[in-house]
CSV table of C-alpha atoms and ligand atoms in Angstrom, one decimal:
chain,number,residue,atom,x,y,z
A,1,MET,CA,0.0,0.0,0.0
A,2,PRO,CA,1.5,3.4,-1.0
A,3,THR,CA,2.2,5.6,2.1
A,4,PHE,CA,1.1,9.2,2.4
A,5,LEU,CA,4.8,10.2,1.8
A,6,SER,CA,5.3,8.1,-1.3
A,7,ARG,CA,2.0,9.4,-2.8
A,8,SER,CA,2.9,13.0,-2.0
A,9,ALA,CA,6.4,12.5,-3.7
A,10,ALA,CA,4.6,10.9,-6.7
A,11,ARG,CA,2.3,14.0,-7.0
A,12,LEU,CA,5.2,16.4,-6.7
A,13,GLY,CA,7.2,14.4,-9.3
A,14,TRP,CA,4.3,14.4,-11.7
A,15,ALA,CA,3.8,18.1,-11.3
A,16,LEU,CA,7.5,18.8,-11.9
A,17,ALA,CA,7.6,16.5,-15.0
A,18,ALA,CA,4.4,18.1,-16.4
A,19,VAL,CA,5.7,21.7,-16.0
A,20,LEU,CA,9.1,20.7,-17.6
A,21,SER,CA,7.4,18.8,-20.4
A,22,VAL,CA,5.0,21.6,-21.3
A,23,ALA,CA,7.8,24.2,-21.2
A,24,VAL,CA,10.1,22.2,-23.4
A,25,ALA,CA,7.3,21.2,-25.8
A,26,LEU,CA,6.1,24.8,-26.3
A,27,PHE,CA,9.6,26.1,-26.7
A,28,SER,CA,10.4,23.4,-29.3
A,29,TYR,CA,7.5,24.4,-31.6
A,30,ARG,CA,9.7,27.3,-32.9
A,31,TYR,CA,11.4,24.7,-35.2
A,32,VAL,CA,8.1,24.1,-37.0
A,33,THR,CA,8.3,27.5,-38.5
A,34,PHE,CA,12.1,27.9,-38.3
A,35,ALA,CA,11.6,31.2,-36.5
A,36,GLY,CA,13.3,32.3,-33.3
A,37,LEU,CA,16.3,31.0,-31.5
A,38,LEU,CA,17.5,28.0,-33.5
A,39,ALA,CA,20.6,25.9,-32.6
A,40,ASP,CA,23.4,26.4,-35.2
A,41,ASN,CA,24.7,22.8,-34.9
A,42,VAL,CA,21.2,21.4,-35.5
A,43,MET,CA,20.5,23.7,-38.5
A,44,ALA,CA,23.8,22.6,-39.9
A,45,ASN,CA,22.3,19.1,-40.2
A,46,LEU,CA,22.0,18.3,-43.9
A,47,MET,CA,18.5,17.0,-43.4
A,48,ALA,CA,17.4,19.9,-41.1
A,49,ARG,CA,15.0,21.3,-43.7
A,50,PRO,CA,12.3,20.1,-43.6
A,51,TRP,CA,12.9,17.2,-41.2
A,52,ILE,CA,13.6,19.2,-38.0
A,53,ALA,CA,10.2,20.8,-38.5
A,54,VAL,CA,8.5,17.5,-38.9
A,55,HIS,CA,10.4,16.0,-36.0
A,56,ALA,CA,9.9,18.9,-33.6
A,57,GLY,CA,6.2,19.2,-34.5
A,58,GLY,CA,5.4,15.5,-33.8
A,59,ALA,CA,7.8,15.1,-30.8
A,60,ALA,CA,6.7,18.3,-29.1
A,61,THR,CA,3.0,17.3,-29.5
A,62,ALA,CA,3.7,13.9,-27.9
A,63,LEU,CA,5.6,15.6,-25.0
A,64,LEU,CA,2.8,18.1,-24.5
A,65,VAL,CA,0.0,15.6,-24.2
A,66,GLY,CA,1.9,12.6,-22.8
A,67,CYS,CA,2.1,13.5,-19.1
A,68,PHE,CA,-1.6,14.2,-18.9
A,69,GLN,CA,-2.4,10.6,-19.8
A,70,PHE,CA,-1.0,9.6,-16.4
A,71,LEU,CA,-3.8,11.4,-14.6
A,72,PRO,CA,-6.6,9.1,-13.4
A,73,ALA,CA,-9.1,11.8,-14.1
A,74,VAL,CA,-8.1,11.9,-17.8
A,75,ARG,CA,-8.1,8.1,-18.1
A,76,ARG,CA,-11.6,7.9,-16.6
A,77,ARG,CA,-12.9,10.0,-19.4
A,78,ARG,CA,-12.5,7.3,-22.0
A,79,PRO,CA,-13.0,9.3,-25.2
A,80,LEU,CA,-10.6,12.0,-24.0
A,81,HIS,CA,-8.0,9.4,-23.0
A,82,ARG,CA,-8.4,7.6,-26.4
A,83,TRP,CA,-8.1,10.9,-28.5
A,84,LEU,CA,-5.1,12.1,-26.5
A,85,GLY,CA,-3.6,8.6,-26.9
A,86,ARG,CA,-4.0,8.7,-30.7
A,87,LEU,CA,-2.4,12.2,-30.7
A,88,TYR,CA,0.4,11.0,-28.5
A,89,ALA,CA,1.1,7.9,-30.6
A,90,ALA,CA,0.9,9.9,-33.9
A,91,GLY,CA,3.4,12.5,-32.4
A,92,CYS,CA,5.8,9.7,-31.4
A,93,LEU,CA,5.6,7.9,-34.8
A,94,ILE,CA,6.0,11.1,-36.8
A,95,GLY,CA,8.6,12.5,-34.5
A,96,GLY,CA,10.4,9.2,-34.3
A,97,GLY,CA,10.3,8.6,-38.1
A,98,ALA,CA,11.8,12.1,-38.7
A,99,ALA,CA,14.4,11.5,-36.0
A,100,LEU,CA,15.6,8.4,-37.9
A,101,VAL,CA,16.1,10.6,-41.0
A,102,LEU,CA,18.0,13.3,-38.9
A,103,ALA,CA,20.2,11.0,-36.8
A,104,PRO,CA,22.7,9.7,-39.4
A,105,THR,CA,23.5,13.3,-40.5
A,106,THR,CA,23.9,14.9,-37.1
A,107,THR,CA,27.0,17.2,-37.0
A,108,ALA,CA,27.9,15.6,-33.6
A,109,GLY,CA,29.4,12.5,-35.3
A,110,PRO,CA,28.8,8.7,-35.3
A,111,VAL,CA,28.4,8.1,-31.6
A,112,ALA,CA,25.6,10.7,-31.3
A,113,ALA,CA,24.1,9.4,-34.6
A,114,PHE,CA,24.0,5.9,-33.0
A,115,GLY,CA,22.6,7.2,-29.7
A,116,PHE,CA,19.8,9.2,-31.4
A,117,GLY,CA,19.2,6.3,-33.8
A,118,VAL,CA,18.8,3.6,-31.1
A,119,LEU,CA,16.5,6.1,-29.2
A,120,GLY,CA,14.4,6.6,-32.3
A,121,VAL,CA,14.0,2.9,-32.9
A,122,LEU,CA,13.1,2.2,-29.2
A,123,TRP,CA,10.7,5.1,-29.1
A,124,ILE,CA,8.7,3.9,-32.1
A,125,TRP,CA,8.9,0.3,-30.9
A,126,THR,CA,7.6,0.9,-27.4
A,127,THR,CA,4.8,3.2,-28.7
A,128,VAL,CA,3.7,0.5,-31.2
A,129,GLN,CA,3.8,-2.2,-28.5
A,130,ALA,CA,1.6,0.1,-26.3
A,131,TRP,CA,-0.9,0.7,-29.1
A,132,ARG,CA,-1.1,-3.0,-30.0
A,133,ALA,CA,-1.7,-3.9,-26.3
A,134,ALA,CA,-4.5,-1.4,-26.0
A,135,HIS,CA,-6.1,-2.7,-29.2
A,136,ALA,CA,-5.9,-6.2,-27.9
A,137,ARG,CA,-7.4,-5.0,-24.6
A,138,ARG,CA,-4.3,-6.0,-22.6
A,139,PHE,CA,-4.5,-2.9,-20.5
A,140,ASP,CA,-1.8,-3.7,-18.0
A,141,ASP,CA,0.7,-4.4,-20.8
A,142,HIS,CA,-0.6,-1.2,-22.5
A,143,ARG,CA,0.2,0.8,-19.3
A,144,ARG,CA,3.6,-0.7,-18.9
A,145,TRP,CA,4.6,0.0,-22.6
A,146,MET,CA,3.3,3.6,-22.4
A,147,ILE,CA,5.4,4.2,-19.2
A,148,ARG,CA,8.5,3.0,-21.2
A,149,SER,CA,7.5,5.1,-24.3
A,150,PHE,CA,7.0,8.3,-22.2
A,151,ALA,CA,10.3,7.7,-20.4
A,152,LEU,CA,11.9,8.0,-23.8
A,153,THR,CA,9.8,11.0,-24.9
A,154,PHE,CA,10.9,12.6,-21.6
A,155,GLY,CA,14.5,12.3,-22.9
A,156,ALA,CA,13.8,15.6,-24.7
A,157,VAL,CA,13.5,17.2,-21.2
A,158,THR,CA,16.5,15.4,-19.6
A,159,LEU,CA,18.7,16.2,-22.6
A,160,ARG,CA,18.0,19.9,-22.0
A,161,LEU,CA,18.6,19.6,-18.3
A,162,TYR,CA,22.0,17.9,-18.8
A,163,LEU,CA,23.4,20.1,-21.6
A,164,PRO,CA,24.6,22.8,-19.2
A,165,ILE,CA,26.4,20.3,-17.0
A,166,GLY,CA,29.1,19.4,-19.5
A,167,PRO,CA,30.7,22.8,-19.7
A,168,MET,CA,30.7,22.9,-15.8
A,169,LEU,CA,32.8,19.7,-16.0
A,170,GLY,CA,35.2,21.2,-18.5
A,171,LEU,CA,33.7,19.5,-21.6
A,172,ASP,CA,33.0,21.5,-24.8
A,173,PHE,CA,29.6,21.7,-26.3
A,174,MET,CA,30.0,19.0,-28.9
A,175,GLN,CA,31.5,16.5,-26.3
A,176,THR,CA,28.6,17.2,-24.1
A,177,TYR,CA,26.1,16.8,-26.9
A,178,VAL,CA,27.6,13.4,-27.8
A,179,ALA,CA,27.4,12.3,-24.1
A,180,VAL,CA,23.7,13.4,-23.8
A,181,SER,CA,22.7,11.6,-27.0
A,182,TRP,CA,22.9,8.5,-24.7
A,183,LEU,CA,22.7,9.9,-21.2
A,184,SER,CA,19.4,11.7,-21.9
A,185,TRP,CA,17.5,8.5,-22.2
A,186,VAL,CA,19.4,5.3,-21.0
A,187,PRO,CA,18.9,6.2,-17.3
A,188,ASN,CA,15.2,7.2,-17.9
A,189,LEU,CA,14.6,3.7,-19.3
A,190,ALA,CA,16.6,2.0,-16.6
A,191,ILE,CA,14.7,3.8,-13.9
A,192,VAL,CA,11.2,2.9,-15.2
A,193,GLU,CA,12.3,-0.7,-16.0
A,194,ALA,CA,13.5,-1.1,-12.4
A,195,TYR,CA,10.2,0.4,-11.2
A,196,LEU,CA,8.1,-1.9,-13.4
A,197,ARG,CA,10.0,-5.0,-12.2
A,198,ARG,CA,9.6,-4.0,-8.6
A,199,GLU,CA,5.9,-3.4,-9.1
A,200,SER,CA,5.3,-6.7,-10.7
A,201,GLY,CA,7.3,-8.4,-7.9
A,202,ARG,CA,4.9,-7.0,-5.3
A,203,ASN,CA,2.0,-9.4,-5.3
A,204,GLY,CA,-1.4,-7.9,-4.8
A,205,GLU,CA,-0.2,-4.3,-5.3
A,206,HIS,CA,-2.4,-3.0,-8.1
A,207,ARG,CA,-2.1,0.7,-7.6
A,208,SER,CA,0.7,2.3,-9.5
A,209,LEU,CA,2.3,5.5,-8.3
A,210,LEU,CA,3.4,6.3,-11.9
A,211,THR,CA,0.0,6.0,-13.4
A,212,ASP,CA,-1.9,7.1,-10.4
A,213,PRO,CA,0.2,10.0,-9.1
A,214,VAL,CA,-2.7,12.2,-8.0
A,215,SER,CA,-5.3,9.7,-7.0
A,216,SER,CA,-7.3,10.8,-3.9
A,217,ARG,CA,-7.1,7.2,-2.5
A,218,ALA,CA,-4.4,6.8,0.0
B,301,HEM,C1,12.6,10.4,-28.1
B,301,HEM,C2,13.1,10.3,-29.3
B,301,HEM,C3,13.9,11.4,-30.0
B,301,HEM,C4,14.9,11.2,-30.9
B,301,HEM,C5,15.5,9.9,-31.4
B,301,HEM,C6,15.3,12.5,-31.3
B,301,HEM,C7,16.3,12.8,-32.2
B,301,HEM,C8,16.7,14.0,-32.6
B,301,HEM,C9,17.8,14.3,-33.6
B,301,HEM,C10,18.6,13.3,-34.3
B,301,HEM,C11,17.9,15.7,-33.7
B,301,HEM,C12,18.9,16.4,-34.6
B,301,HEM,C13,20.2,16.6,-33.8
B,301,HEM,C14,21.3,17.1,-34.6
B,301,HEM,O1,21.2,17.3,-35.8
B,301,HEM,O2,22.4,17.1,-34.0
B,301,HEM,C15,16.9,16.2,-32.8
B,301,HEM,C16,16.7,17.6,-32.6
B,301,HEM,C17,15.7,18.1,-31.9
B,301,HEM,N1,14.7,17.5,-31.2
B,301,HEM,FE1,14.6,15.5,-31.0
B,301,HEM,N2,14.6,13.5,-30.7
B,301,HEM,C18,13.7,12.8,-29.9
B,301,HEM,C19,12.7,13.4,-29.0
B,301,HEM,C20,12.3,14.7,-29.1
B,301,HEM,C21,11.2,15.2,-28.4
B,301,HEM,C22,10.2,14.5,-27.5
B,301,HEM,C23,11.2,16.6,-28.6
B,301,HEM,C24,10.1,17.5,-28.1
B,301,HEM,C25,10.3,18.6,-27.5
B,301,HEM,C26,12.3,16.9,-29.5
B,301,HEM,C27,12.7,18.1,-30.0
B,301,HEM,C28,13.8,18.4,-30.7
B,301,HEM,C29,14.2,19.7,-31.1
B,301,HEM,C30,13.5,21.0,-30.7
B,301,HEM,C31,15.4,19.6,-31.8
B,301,HEM,C32,16.3,20.7,-32.4
B,301,HEM,C33,17.5,20.8,-31.5
B,301,HEM,C34,17.5,21.5,-30.2
B,301,HEM,O3,17.1,22.7,-30.1
B,301,HEM,O4,17.9,20.9,-29.2
B,301,HEM,N3,13.0,15.7,-29.8
B,301,HEM,N4,16.2,15.2,-32.2
């Protein structure tokens, strides 16, 4: 049974993740129109036009709606949950497909290309698995695959949180960029995988702190 403390921590964690997700998503839409502050290294990518616009449009939409799907109040409104889910999955597939076009030509070199490439494949794969599970009415599998998918979507937030750390450690921007092409998502996936394993190990525990962060039940 989740304690009052663990439930409060889950609520706070969800609120923080939601604020960061919405902020990064809204700020990323500038790439859809190529207007505003654009990163030079990204615009130097040979495939930047038009693929950054396609990527940022799809990925930012997934990031914008994804965290709200974890609210029980949204999931209880079935049509809303389904429509947001379709929007989320479309965003992941469009954003992920465009990411696979962009990854090989990143100016950050082969290690970053591989990091973004593996992330793109896993992002599409986890989202397709979640969609198939929902379609087959295997809702517990659906929930678990969506948690994995969103952990990868959230990589857009962790990437931007980690980018300023490299220069503090004496790394230049490109070295930092290469490192975060992996570090932005591998720990996210490891953390949710450990959480899901622990959860399935606890017999009789059906309430999930990740998908029920703001439930009123204690
Ligand atoms: C999770 C899978 C993702 C993959 C595989 C991925 C991959 C990429 C790649 C390869 C680039 C080009 C980098 C370069 O040329 O050096 C890029 C840039 C970008 N991505 Fe993603 N991305 C993902 C998720 C997201 C999400 C969820 C967002 C939503 C906000 C996002 C927003 C952007 C933006 C705005 C850029 C332009 C660069 C910047 O300002 O940092 N990406 N991404």
